[in-house]
Amino acid sequence: MTELADFHSEFFQDVLGTADASGQYLEDSFFELFCESLVDAGELETADRAHYARRGIRVDGYGGDPLTAESTLSLIIMDFNQATEVATLTATDMEAIFKRLTKFLENSLTPQFRDSLEESSPGFGLADLVASRWPGVVKVRLFLITNRELSARVDGRTAGEVLEIPVTYSVWDLGRLYRFVAQGHGRED
């Protein structure tokens, strides 16, 4: 068994244990545990859970208020695989996942979409935050957190623009999480 496979197994057990101990869904525990490392790595100030998924649109959380994060809007989507073996995330899978997150971002800027959401839902709260903070946003970072291993290195590349605001992709796959944890939590380059 490789070190990555061992790490995958341990991390998965942590997710199961946390979910069991706190009565959370596995996805919520995965988000919480994985995002602790993103905060430790200095990628995000905070990571707040706000799940919304419907018809080709998805978001799982965000990196706090852009007002307090150098006018950067950080949105998080997760890909949680419950397989016991380390699975591979292809570039095609990754593109499809980011497309769903980008769609949430774009739709959040339309009153029709926000009006269609239940006001008490996390999706509405996040869409409303995105829309209200948008005039001050100078950069958007889209994070994909996954316990699969990315087949190709694509991190930090530009994903284009949304209404003339630059958007970048940041992928934290199992390998990157493992390297971060193994090096004793120093900020990854």
Coordinates of N, CA and C in Angstrom, one line a residue:
M1 N 0.8 -1.2 0.0 CA 0.0 0.0 0.0 C 0.9 1.2 0.0
T2 N 0.6 2.2 -0.8 CA 1.4 3.4 -0.9 C 1.1 4.4 0.3
E3 N 1.9 5.3 0.4 CA 1.7 6.4 1.5 C 0.4 7.1 1.2
L4 N 0.1 7.4 -0.1 CA -1.1 8.1 -0.4 C -2.3 7.3 -0.1
A5 N -2.2 6.0 -0.4 CA -3.4 5.1 -0.1 C -3.6 5.1 1.4
D6 N -2.5 5.0 2.2 CA -2.6 5.0 3.7 C -3.3 6.3 4.1
F7 N -2.8 7.4 3.6 CA -3.3 8.7 3.9 C -4.8 8.8 3.6
H8 N -5.2 8.3 2.4 CA -6.6 8.3 2.0 C -7.4 7.5 3.0
S9 N -7.0 6.4 3.4 CA -7.7 5.5 4.3 C -7.9 6.2 5.7
E10 N -6.8 6.8 6.2 CA -6.8 7.5 7.5 C -7.8 8.7 7.4
F11 N -7.7 9.5 6.3 CA -8.5 10.7 6.2 C -10.0 10.3 6.1
F12 N -10.2 9.2 5.3 CA -11.6 8.7 5.2 C -12.2 8.3 6.6
Q13 N -11.3 7.6 7.4 CA -11.7 7.2 8.7 C -12.0 8.4 9.6
D14 N -11.2 9.5 9.5 CA -11.4 10.7 10.2 C -12.8 11.3 9.9
V15 N -13.1 11.3 8.6 CA -14.4 11.8 8.1 C -15.5 11.0 8.7
L16 N -15.4 9.7 8.6 CA -16.4 8.8 9.2 C -16.6 9.1 10.7
G17 N -15.4 9.1 11.4 CA -15.4 9.4 12.9 C -16.0 10.7 13.3
T18 N -15.7 11.7 12.5 CA -16.2 13.1 12.8 C -17.7 13.1 12.6
A19 N -18.1 12.5 11.5 CA -19.6 12.5 11.1 C -20.3 11.8 12.2
D20 N -19.8 10.6 12.6 CA -20.5 9.8 13.6 C -20.5 10.5 15.0
A21 N -19.4 11.1 15.4 CA -19.4 11.8 16.7 C -20.3 13.0 16.8
S22 N -20.4 13.7 15.6 CA -21.2 15.0 15.7 C -22.6 14.8 15.0
G23 N -22.9 13.6 14.6 CA -24.2 13.4 13.9 C -24.4 14.2 12.6
Q24 N -23.2 14.4 11.9 CA -23.3 15.2 10.7 C -23.3 14.2 9.5
Y25 N -23.7 14.7 8.3 CA -23.6 14.0 7.1 C -22.1 13.8 6.8
L26 N -21.7 12.8 6.1 CA -20.3 12.6 5.7 C -19.8 13.8 4.9
E27 N -20.6 14.3 4.0 CA -20.2 15.4 3.2 C -19.8 16.6 4.0
D28 N -20.6 16.9 5.1 CA -20.4 18.0 6.0 C -19.1 17.8 6.7
S29 N -18.8 16.6 7.2 CA -17.6 16.3 7.9 C -16.4 16.4 6.9
F30 N -16.5 15.9 5.7 CA -15.5 16.0 4.7 C -15.1 17.5 4.5
F31 N -16.2 18.3 4.2 CA -16.0 19.8 4.0 C -15.2 20.4 5.2
E32 N -15.7 20.1 6.4 CA -15.1 20.7 7.6 C -13.6 20.3 7.7
L33 N -13.3 19.0 7.6 CA -11.9 18.5 7.8 C -11.0 19.0 6.7
F34 N -11.5 18.9 5.5 CA -10.6 19.3 4.4 C -10.3 20.9 4.4
C35 N -11.4 21.6 4.7 CA -11.2 23.1 4.7 C -10.3 23.6 5.9
E36 N -10.2 22.8 6.9 CA -9.3 23.2 8.0 C -7.9 23.3 7.4
S37 N -7.5 22.4 6.5 CA -6.2 22.4 5.9 C -6.1 23.6 5.0
L38 N -7.1 24.0 4.3 CA -7.1 25.2 3.4 C -6.9 26.4 4.2
V39 N -7.5 26.5 5.4 CA -7.3 27.6 6.2 C -5.9 27.6 6.8
D40 N -5.4 26.4 7.3 CA -4.0 26.3 7.8 C -3.0 26.7 6.7
A41 N -3.3 26.4 5.4 CA -2.4 26.6 4.3 C -2.4 28.1 3.9
G42 N -3.3 28.9 4.5 CA -3.4 30.3 4.2 C -4.2 30.5 2.9
E43 N -4.8 29.5 2.3 CA -5.6 29.6 1.1 C -6.9 30.4 1.3
L44 N -7.4 30.2 2.5 CA -8.7 30.9 2.9 C -8.6 31.4 4.3
E45 N -9.3 32.5 4.6 CA -9.3 33.0 6.0 C -10.2 32.1 6.8
T46 N -11.3 31.7 6.2 CA -12.4 30.9 6.8 C -13.0 30.1 5.7
A47 N -13.7 29.1 6.1 CA -14.5 28.3 5.2 C -15.9 28.0 5.7
D48 N -16.9 28.6 5.1 CA -18.2 28.4 5.6 C -19.0 27.5 4.7
R49 N -19.8 26.6 5.3 CA -20.6 25.6 4.5 C -21.8 26.3 4.1
A50 N -22.1 26.2 2.8 CA -23.4 26.7 2.2 C -23.7 25.9 1.0
H51 N -24.4 24.8 1.2 CA -24.6 23.8 0.1 C -25.8 24.2 -0.7
Y52 N -25.7 24.2 -2.0 CA -26.8 24.3 -3.0 C -26.5 23.5 -4.2
A53 N -27.4 22.7 -4.6 CA -27.2 21.9 -5.8 C -28.6 21.7 -6.5
R54 N -28.6 22.1 -7.8 CA -29.8 21.8 -8.6 C -29.4 22.0 -10.1
R55 N -29.9 21.1 -10.9 CA -29.8 21.2 -12.4 C -28.5 21.9 -12.9
G56 N -27.4 21.2 -12.8 CA -26.2 21.7 -13.3 C -25.5 22.9 -12.6
I57 N -26.0 23.1 -11.4 CA -25.5 24.2 -10.6 C -25.2 23.7 -9.2
R58 N -24.0 24.0 -8.7 CA -23.6 23.5 -7.4 C -22.6 24.4 -6.7
V59 N -22.8 24.6 -5.4 CA -21.8 25.2 -4.5 C -21.8 24.5 -3.2
D60 N -20.7 24.4 -2.5 CA -20.7 23.7 -1.2 C -20.3 24.7 -0.1
G61 N -19.7 25.8 -0.4 CA -19.3 26.7 0.6 C -18.5 27.9 0.0
Y62 N -18.0 28.7 0.9 CA -17.3 29.9 0.5 C -16.3 30.3 1.5
G63 N -15.4 31.2 1.1 CA -14.3 31.6 2.0 C -14.5 32.9 2.6
G64 N -15.6 33.1 3.3 CA -15.9 34.3 4.0 C -16.4 35.4 3.2
D65 N -16.5 36.6 3.8 CA -17.0 37.8 3.2 C -15.9 38.5 2.4
P66 N -16.1 38.7 1.1 CA -15.1 39.4 0.2 C -14.6 40.7 0.8
L67 N -15.5 41.4 1.6 CA -15.1 42.7 2.2 C -13.9 42.5 3.1
T68 N -13.8 41.4 3.8 CA -12.7 41.2 4.7 C -11.6 40.3 4.1
A69 N -11.7 40.0 2.8 CA -10.7 39.1 2.2 C -10.1 39.7 1.0
E70 N -9.6 41.0 1.1 CA -9.0 41.7 0.0 C -9.8 41.7 -1.2
S71 N -11.1 41.9 -1.1 CA -12.0 42.0 -2.2 C -12.0 40.7 -3.1
T72 N -11.7 39.6 -2.5 CA -11.6 38.3 -3.3 C -12.8 37.5 -2.8
L73 N -13.6 37.0 -3.8 CA -14.7 36.1 -3.6 C -14.1 34.7 -3.8
S74 N -14.2 33.9 -2.8 CA -13.8 32.5 -2.8 C -15.0 31.6 -2.7
L75 N -15.2 30.7 -3.7 CA -16.3 29.8 -3.6 C -15.7 28.4 -3.7
I76 N -16.3 27.5 -2.9 CA -15.8 26.1 -2.8 C -16.8 25.1 -3.3
I77 N -16.4 24.1 -4.0 CA -17.2 23.0 -4.5 C -16.4 21.7 -4.1
M78 N -17.1 20.7 -3.7 CA -16.4 19.5 -3.3 C -16.8 18.3 -4.1
D79 N -15.9 17.4 -4.2 CA -16.1 16.1 -4.9 C -15.7 15.1 -3.9
F80 N -16.7 14.5 -3.2 CA -16.4 13.6 -2.1 C -16.7 12.2 -2.7
N81 N -15.6 11.3 -2.8 CA -15.8 10.0 -3.3 C -15.7 9.0 -2.1
Q82 N -16.7 8.2 -2.0 CA -16.8 7.2 -0.9 C -16.1 5.9 -1.1
A83 N -15.4 5.8 -2.2 CA -14.7 4.5 -2.5 C -13.6 4.3 -1.5
T84 N -13.3 3.1 -1.2 CA -12.2 2.8 -0.3 C -10.8 2.9 -0.9
E85 N -10.8 2.8 -2.2 CA -9.5 2.9 -3.0 C -9.3 4.4 -3.4
V86 N -8.1 4.8 -3.7 CA -7.9 6.1 -4.2 C -8.4 6.2 -5.7
A87 N -9.3 7.1 -6.0 CA -9.9 7.2 -7.3 C -9.2 8.4 -8.0
T88 N -9.4 8.4 -9.3 CA -8.7 9.4 -10.1 C -9.8 10.4 -10.6
L89 N -9.4 11.7 -10.5 CA -10.2 12.8 -11.0 C -9.6 13.2 -12.4
T90 N -10.4 13.0 -13.4 CA -9.9 13.4 -14.8 C -10.1 14.9 -15.0
A91 N -9.4 15.4 -16.0 CA -9.5 16.8 -16.3 C -11.0 17.1 -16.8
T92 N -11.6 16.1 -17.5 CA -13.0 16.3 -17.9 C -13.9 16.4 -16.7
D93 N -13.7 15.5 -15.7 CA -14.5 15.6 -14.5 C -14.4 17.0 -13.8
M94 N -13.1 17.4 -13.7 CA -12.8 18.7 -13.1 C -13.5 19.8 -13.8
E95 N -13.4 19.8 -15.1 CA -14.1 20.9 -15.9 C -15.6 20.9 -15.6
A96 N -16.2 19.8 -15.6 CA -17.6 19.7 -15.4 C -18.0 20.2 -14.0
I97 N -17.2 19.9 -13.0 CA -17.4 20.3 -11.6 C -17.3 21.8 -11.5
F98 N -16.2 22.4 -12.1 CA -16.0 23.8 -12.1 C -17.1 24.6 -12.8
K99 N -17.6 23.9 -13.9 CA -18.7 24.5 -14.7 C -20.0 24.7 -13.8
R100 N -20.3 23.7 -13.0 CA -21.4 23.8 -12.1 C -21.2 25.0 -11.1
L101 N -20.0 25.1 -10.6 CA -19.7 26.2 -9.6 C -19.8 27.6 -10.3
T102 N -19.2 27.7 -11.5 CA -19.3 28.9 -12.3 C -20.7 29.3 -12.5
K103 N -21.6 28.3 -12.8 CA -23.0 28.6 -13.1 C -23.7 29.1 -11.8
F104 N -23.3 28.6 -10.7 CA -23.9 29.2 -9.4 C -23.5 30.7 -9.3
L105 N -22.2 31.0 -9.6 CA -21.7 32.3 -9.5 C -22.5 33.2 -10.4
E106 N -22.5 32.8 -11.7 CA -23.2 33.7 -12.7 C -24.7 33.9 -12.4
N107 N -25.3 32.8 -11.9 CA -26.8 32.9 -11.6 C -27.0 33.7 -10.4
S108 N -26.1 33.7 -9.4 CA -26.2 34.5 -8.2 C -26.4 36.0 -8.5
L109 N -25.8 36.4 -9.7 CA -25.8 37.8 -10.1 C -27.1 38.2 -10.8
T110 N -28.1 37.2 -10.9 CA -29.4 37.5 -11.6 C -30.5 37.5 -10.5
P111 N -31.3 38.6 -10.5 CA -32.4 38.6 -9.5 C -33.4 37.5 -9.7
Q112 N -33.6 37.0 -10.9 CA -34.5 35.9 -11.1 C -34.1 34.6 -10.4
F113 N -32.8 34.3 -10.4 CA -32.3 33.2 -9.7 C -32.4 33.3 -8.2
R114 N -32.0 34.5 -7.7 CA -32.1 34.7 -6.2 C -33.5 34.7 -5.8
D115 N -34.4 35.2 -6.6 CA -35.9 35.2 -6.2 C -36.5 33.8 -6.2
S116 N -35.8 32.9 -7.0 CA -36.3 31.5 -7.1 C -35.9 30.7 -5.9
L117 N -35.0 31.2 -5.1 CA -34.5 30.4 -3.9 C -35.3 30.7 -2.7
E118 N -35.4 29.6 -1.8 CA -36.0 29.7 -0.5 C -35.2 30.6 0.3
E119 N -35.8 31.7 0.9 CA -35.0 32.7 1.6 C -34.2 32.1 2.8
S120 N -34.7 31.0 3.4 CA -34.0 30.5 4.6 C -32.9 29.5 4.2
S121 N -32.7 29.2 2.9 CA -31.7 28.2 2.4 C -30.3 28.8 2.4
P122 N -29.3 28.0 2.6 CA -27.9 28.5 2.6 C -27.6 29.0 1.2
G123 N -28.2 28.4 0.1 CA -28.0 28.8 -1.2 C -28.4 30.3 -1.4
F124 N -29.6 30.6 -0.9 CA -30.0 32.0 -1.0 C -29.1 33.0 -0.3
G125 N -28.7 32.6 0.9 CA -27.8 33.5 1.7 C -26.5 33.7 1.0
L126 N -25.9 32.7 0.4 CA -24.7 32.8 -0.4 C -24.9 33.6 -1.7
A127 N -26.0 33.3 -2.4 CA -26.2 34.0 -3.7 C -26.4 35.5 -3.4
D128 N -27.1 35.8 -2.3 CA -27.4 37.2 -1.9 C -26.1 37.9 -1.5
L129 N -25.2 37.2 -0.8 CA -23.9 37.7 -0.4 C -23.1 38.0 -1.7
V130 N -23.1 37.1 -2.6 CA -22.3 37.3 -3.9 C -22.8 38.5 -4.6
A131 N -24.1 38.6 -4.7 CA -24.7 39.8 -5.5 C -24.5 41.1 -4.8
S132 N -24.6 41.1 -3.5 CA -24.4 42.4 -2.7 C -23.0 42.8 -2.7
R133 N -22.0 41.9 -2.7 CA -20.6 42.2 -2.6 C -20.0 42.4 -4.0
W134 N -20.7 41.9 -5.0 CA -20.1 41.9 -6.4 C -19.5 43.2 -6.8
P135 N -20.1 44.4 -6.6 CA -19.5 45.6 -7.1 C -18.1 45.9 -6.5
G136 N -17.8 45.3 -5.3 CA -16.4 45.5 -4.8 C -15.5 44.4 -5.0
V137 N -15.9 43.3 -5.7 CA -15.0 42.2 -5.9 C -14.0 42.4 -7.0
V138 N -12.8 42.1 -6.8 CA -11.7 42.4 -7.8 C -11.2 41.0 -8.4
K139 N -11.4 39.9 -7.6 CA -10.9 38.6 -8.0 C -11.8 37.5 -7.5
V140 N -12.0 36.5 -8.3 CA -12.8 35.3 -7.9 C -11.8 34.1 -7.9
R141 N -11.9 33.3 -6.8 CA -11.1 32.1 -6.7 C -12.1 31.0 -6.5
L142 N -12.1 30.0 -7.4 CA -13.0 28.8 -7.3 C -12.1 27.6 -6.8
F143 N -12.5 27.1 -5.7 CA -11.8 26.0 -5.1 C -12.6 24.7 -5.3
L144 N -11.8 23.7 -5.7 CA -12.4 22.3 -5.8 C -11.6 21.5 -4.8
I145 N -12.3 20.9 -3.8 CA -11.7 20.0 -2.8 C -12.2 18.6 -3.1
T146 N -11.3 17.7 -3.2 CA -11.6 16.3 -3.6 C -10.7 15.3 -2.9
N147 N -11.3 14.1 -2.6 CA -10.5 13.1 -2.1 C -10.1 12.1 -3.2
R148 N -10.2 12.5 -4.4 CA -9.7 11.7 -5.5 C -8.4 12.4 -5.9
E149 N -7.6 11.7 -6.7 CA -6.3 12.2 -7.1 C -6.4 12.7 -8.5
L150 N -6.0 14.0 -8.7 CA -6.1 14.7 -10.0 C -5.1 14.0 -11.0
S151 N -5.6 13.7 -12.2 CA -4.7 13.0 -13.1 C -3.7 14.0 -13.8
A152 N -3.9 15.3 -13.7 CA -3.0 16.2 -14.3 C -2.9 17.5 -13.5
R153 N -1.8 18.1 -13.5 CA -1.6 19.4 -12.6 C -2.2 20.5 -13.4
V154 N -3.3 21.2 -12.8 CA -3.9 22.3 -13.5 C -4.1 23.4 -12.6
D155 N -3.4 23.4 -11.4 CA -3.8 24.4 -10.4 C -3.4 25.8 -10.7
G156 N -4.2 26.7 -10.2 CA -4.0 28.1 -10.3 C -4.1 28.7 -11.7
R157 N -4.7 27.9 -12.6 CA -4.8 28.5 -13.9 C -6.0 29.3 -14.0
T158 N -6.0 30.3 -14.9 CA -7.2 31.1 -15.1 C -8.3 30.4 -15.7
A159 N -9.5 30.7 -15.2 CA -10.7 30.1 -15.8 C -11.4 31.1 -16.6
G160 N -10.8 32.2 -16.9 CA -11.4 33.3 -17.7 C -11.9 34.4 -16.8
E161 N -13.1 34.9 -17.2 CA -13.7 36.1 -16.4 C -15.2 35.9 -16.3
V162 N -15.7 36.5 -15.2 CA -17.1 36.6 -15.1 C -17.4 38.1 -15.0
L163 N -18.1 38.6 -15.9 CA -18.4 40.1 -16.0 C -17.1 40.9 -15.8
E164 N -16.1 40.6 -16.5 CA -14.8 41.3 -16.5 C -14.0 41.1 -15.2
I165 N -14.4 40.2 -14.3 CA -13.6 40.0 -13.1 C -12.9 38.7 -13.3
P166 N -11.5 38.7 -13.1 CA -10.7 37.5 -13.3 C -11.1 36.4 -12.4
V167 N -11.2 35.1 -12.9 CA -11.5 34.0 -12.1 C -10.4 33.0 -12.3
T168 N -9.9 32.4 -11.1 CA -8.9 31.3 -11.2 C -9.5 30.1 -10.5
Y169 N -8.9 28.9 -11.0 CA -9.3 27.6 -10.4 C -8.2 27.2 -9.4
S170 N -8.6 26.7 -8.3 CA -7.6 26.1 -7.4 C -8.1 24.7 -7.0
V171 N -7.3 23.7 -7.3 CA -7.7 22.3 -7.0 C -6.9 21.8 -5.9
W172 N -7.6 21.3 -4.9 CA -6.9 20.6 -3.7 C -7.4 19.2 -3.8
D173 N -6.6 18.3 -4.4 CA -6.9 16.9 -4.5 C -6.2 16.2 -3.3
L174 N -6.4 14.9 -3.3 CA -5.9 14.0 -2.2 C -4.4 14.2 -2.2
G175 N -3.7 14.2 -3.3 CA -2.2 14.3 -3.3 C -1.7 15.6 -2.7
R176 N -2.4 16.7 -3.1 CA -2.0 18.0 -2.6 C -2.3 18.1 -1.1
L177 N -3.4 17.6 -0.6 CA -3.7 17.6 0.8 C -2.6 16.7 1.5
Y178 N -2.3 15.6 1.0 CA -1.3 14.7 1.6 C 0.1 15.4 1.7
R179 N 0.5 16.1 0.6 CA 1.8 16.8 0.6 C 1.8 17.9 1.7
F180 N 0.7 18.6 1.8 CA 0.5 19.7 2.7 C 0.6 19.1 4.2
V181 N -0.1 18.1 4.5 CA -0.1 17.5 5.8 C 1.3 16.9 6.1
A182 N 1.9 16.2 5.1 CA 3.2 15.6 5.4 C 4.3 16.5 5.6
Q183 N 4.2 17.7 5.1 CA 5.3 18.7 5.3 C 5.1 19.5 6.5
G184 N 4.1 19.2 7.3 CA 3.9 19.8 8.6 C 3.3 21.1 8.5
H185 N 2.4 21.3 7.6 CA 1.5 22.5 7.5 C 2.2 23.8 7.1
G186 N 3.3 23.7 6.3 CA 3.8 25.0 5.8 C 3.0 25.4 4.6
R187 N 3.0 26.7 4.3 CA 2.2 27.1 3.2 C 2.7 26.5 1.9
E188 N 1.8 25.9 1.1 CA 2.3 25.3 -0.2 C 2.5 26.4 -1.2
D189 N 3.5 26.3 -2.0 CA 3.8 27.2 -3.1 C 2.7 27.1 -4.2

